[in-house]
Structure formats: C-alpha cells, structure tokens
Amino acid sequence: MDRVLIRELQIETVIGIYEWEKQVHQTLLIDLDMAWDNRAAADSDDYSQALCYETVSKRLTALITEKPIELIETVAEMIAHCLMSEFAVPWVKVRVMKPGAVPSAKAVGVEIERGI
C-alpha cells in the first residue's frame, strides 16, 4: 500500500481543558500516514491524480482552528474523519503531539489508525 506522509504539521490553536488553556494558542504537531494509490499520478506525472499534501494541510489547519477543542483525542478523530470523508483516504494513521503539556516531557500525544 502506498502512503502519502506529512510530518510535524504545526497548528497553533486553542486546545486544553484548563481555563488558562482556553485563553491562549498552543502548538500541536500532527503526523499523518495516508493510504493512497500513487501509481496513476506517477505514471501520468499528473498533479490531479495525487493526494495534495498542501491542500490536506490547509484543510486540517482550518478544521482544527475553527473552534476551541479540549482534547487531543478529539483532534485525532476529527482529522481521521475529515481525511476519509473529504479526501477519500481509505486508511490513515494520525499522531497528535502537544509539546509542553507535561513539564517533564518534551511532548505528549495520541496516535490512532482508522480505515482498512
């Protein structure tokens, strides 16, 4: 299975359960592995046959920043649902990392896989 990858997509958003977190923007780092058959794009060298990582990145940034979210688990599920429903990605692995959330850890996060 071919995959299209995005690593450490940085999104500044309102995220968290504490009152102070609801007043500031924090950084999320998103890693994506998306199943995609790259043969048609490679054979034709045709951009319209590819899964455009720029379009995906912009859509996910808009999705995650449109309203405050409390949990990174919610972010991961929103991303997976968006990719599968709007971009017809049949399988996705989503990792959401929140740097600085725990003082003694570089980052904390969740990872989910959805689809076939």
PDB file of N, CA, C and O in Angstrom, residues 77-92 113-116:
ATOM      1  N   GLU A  77      -9.468  12.276  16.041  1.00  0.00           N
ATOM      2  CA  GLU A  77     -10.670  11.725  15.397  1.00  0.00           C
ATOM      3  C   GLU A  77     -11.212  12.668  14.334  1.00  0.00           C
ATOM      4  O   GLU A  77     -11.647  12.216  13.265  1.00  0.00           O
ATOM      5  N   MET A  78     -11.185  13.958  14.593  1.00  0.00           N
ATOM      6  CA  MET A  78     -11.639  14.933  13.593  1.00  0.00           C
ATOM      7  C   MET A  78     -10.799  14.848  12.328  1.00  0.00           C
ATOM      8  O   MET A  78     -11.322  14.886  11.213  1.00  0.00           O
ATOM      9  N   ILE A  79      -9.492  14.732  12.502  1.00  0.00           N
ATOM     10  CA  ILE A  79      -8.587  14.634  11.357  1.00  0.00           C
ATOM     11  C   ILE A  79      -8.867  13.368  10.561  1.00  0.00           C
ATOM     12  O   ILE A  79      -8.987  13.409   9.332  1.00  0.00           O
ATOM     13  N   ALA A  80      -8.961  12.240  11.237  1.00  0.00           N
ATOM     14  CA  ALA A  80      -9.215  10.974  10.541  1.00  0.00           C
ATOM     15  C   ALA A  80     -10.528  11.031   9.773  1.00  0.00           C
ATOM     16  O   ALA A  80     -10.591  10.630   8.602  1.00  0.00           O
ATOM     17  N   HIS A  81     -11.562  11.533  10.408  1.00  0.00           N
ATOM     18  CA  HIS A  81     -12.865  11.622   9.743  1.00  0.00           C
ATOM     19  C   HIS A  81     -12.789  12.525   8.512  1.00  0.00           C
ATOM     20  O   HIS A  81     -13.301  12.180   7.438  1.00  0.00           O
ATOM     21  N   CYS A  82     -12.152  13.666   8.640  1.00  0.00           N
ATOM     22  CA  CYS A  82     -12.014  14.598   7.521  1.00  0.00           C
ATOM     23  C   CYS A  82     -11.283  13.951   6.345  1.00  0.00           C
ATOM     24  O   CYS A  82     -11.732  14.039   5.202  1.00  0.00           O
ATOM     25  N   LEU A  83     -10.161  13.315   6.623  1.00  0.00           N
ATOM     26  CA  LEU A  83      -9.372  12.712   5.545  1.00  0.00           C
ATOM     27  C   LEU A  83     -10.134  11.608   4.828  1.00  0.00           C
ATOM     28  O   LEU A  83     -10.074  11.503   3.598  1.00  0.00           O
ATOM     29  N   MET A  84     -10.865  10.815   5.590  1.00  0.00           N
ATOM     30  CA  MET A  84     -11.589   9.699   4.977  1.00  0.00           C
ATOM     31  C   MET A  84     -12.841  10.166   4.239  1.00  0.00           C
ATOM     32  O   MET A  84     -13.161   9.643   3.169  1.00  0.00           O
ATOM     33  N   SER A  85     -13.522  11.158   4.768  1.00  0.00           N
ATOM     34  CA  SER A  85     -14.773  11.598   4.133  1.00  0.00           C
ATOM     35  C   SER A  85     -14.558  12.630   3.028  1.00  0.00           C
ATOM     36  O   SER A  85     -15.214  12.572   1.989  1.00  0.00           O
ATOM     37  N   GLU A  86     -13.648  13.564   3.221  1.00  0.00           N
ATOM     38  CA  GLU A  86     -13.464  14.630   2.238  1.00  0.00           C
ATOM     39  C   GLU A  86     -12.418  14.318   1.173  1.00  0.00           C
ATOM     40  O   GLU A  86     -12.493  14.845   0.064  1.00  0.00           O
ATOM     41  N   PHE A  87     -11.430  13.492   1.509  1.00  0.00           N
ATOM     42  CA  PHE A  87     -10.342  13.215   0.573  1.00  0.00           C
ATOM     43  C   PHE A  87     -10.330  11.764   0.092  1.00  0.00           C
ATOM     44  O   PHE A  87      -9.448  11.378  -0.663  1.00  0.00           O
ATOM     45  N   ALA A  88     -11.282  10.964   0.554  1.00  0.00           N
ATOM     46  CA  ALA A  88     -11.402   9.556   0.152  1.00  0.00           C
ATOM     47  C   ALA A  88     -10.154   8.747   0.465  1.00  0.00           C
ATOM     48  O   ALA A  88      -9.779   7.830  -0.273  1.00  0.00           O
ATOM     49  N   VAL A  89      -9.489   9.076   1.558  1.00  0.00           N
ATOM     50  CA  VAL A  89      -8.341   8.298   2.019  1.00  0.00           C
ATOM     51  C   VAL A  89      -8.890   7.039   2.694  1.00  0.00           C
ATOM     52  O   VAL A  89      -9.674   7.135   3.633  1.00  0.00           O
ATOM     53  N   PRO A  90      -8.525   5.835   2.221  1.00  0.00           N
ATOM     54  CA  PRO A  90      -9.117   4.616   2.772  1.00  0.00           C
ATOM     55  C   PRO A  90      -8.561   4.187   4.130  1.00  0.00           C
ATOM     56  O   PRO A  90      -9.200   3.421   4.849  1.00  0.00           O
ATOM     57  N   TRP A  91      -7.370   4.650   4.454  1.00  0.00           N
ATOM     58  CA  TRP A  91      -6.724   4.305   5.735  1.00  0.00           C
ATOM     59  C   TRP A  91      -5.829   5.457   6.131  1.00  0.00           C
ATOM     60  O   TRP A  91      -5.189   6.094   5.280  1.00  0.00           O
ATOM     61  N   VAL A  92      -5.806   5.737   7.427  1.00  0.00           N
ATOM     62  CA  VAL A  92      -4.960   6.822   7.909  1.00  0.00           C
ATOM     63  C   VAL A  92      -4.438   6.492   9.299  1.00  0.00           C
ATOM     64  O   VAL A  92      -5.123   5.857  10.101  1.00  0.00           O
ATOM     65  N   GLU A 113      -5.335   4.816  14.263  1.00  0.00           N
ATOM     66  CA  GLU A 113      -5.412   4.314  12.904  1.00  0.00           C
ATOM     67  C   GLU A 113      -6.874   4.059  12.603  1.00  0.00           C
ATOM     68  O   GLU A 113      -7.587   3.484  13.431  1.00  0.00           O
ATOM     69  N   ARG A 114      -7.311   4.486  11.428  1.00  0.00           N
ATOM     70  CA  ARG A 114      -8.697   4.284  11.013  1.00  0.00           C
ATOM     71  C   ARG A 114      -8.720   3.812   9.569  1.00  0.00           C
ATOM     72  O   ARG A 114      -7.885   4.215   8.763  1.00  0.00           O
ATOM     73  N   GLY A 115      -9.678   2.987   9.238  1.00  0.00           N
ATOM     74  CA  GLY A 115      -9.870   2.511   7.871  1.00  0.00           C
ATOM     75  C   GLY A 115      -9.417   1.083   7.703  1.00  0.00           C
ATOM     76  O   GLY A 115      -9.157   0.376   8.660  1.00  0.00           O
ATOM     77  N   ILE A 116      -9.312   0.693   6.431  1.00  0.00           N
ATOM     78  CA  ILE A 116      -8.989  -0.695   6.105  1.00  0.00           C
ATOM     79  C   ILE A 116      -7.538  -1.034   6.365  1.00  0.00           C
ATOM     80  O   ILE A 116      -6.700  -0.224   6.495  1.00  0.00           O
TER      81      ILE A 116
END
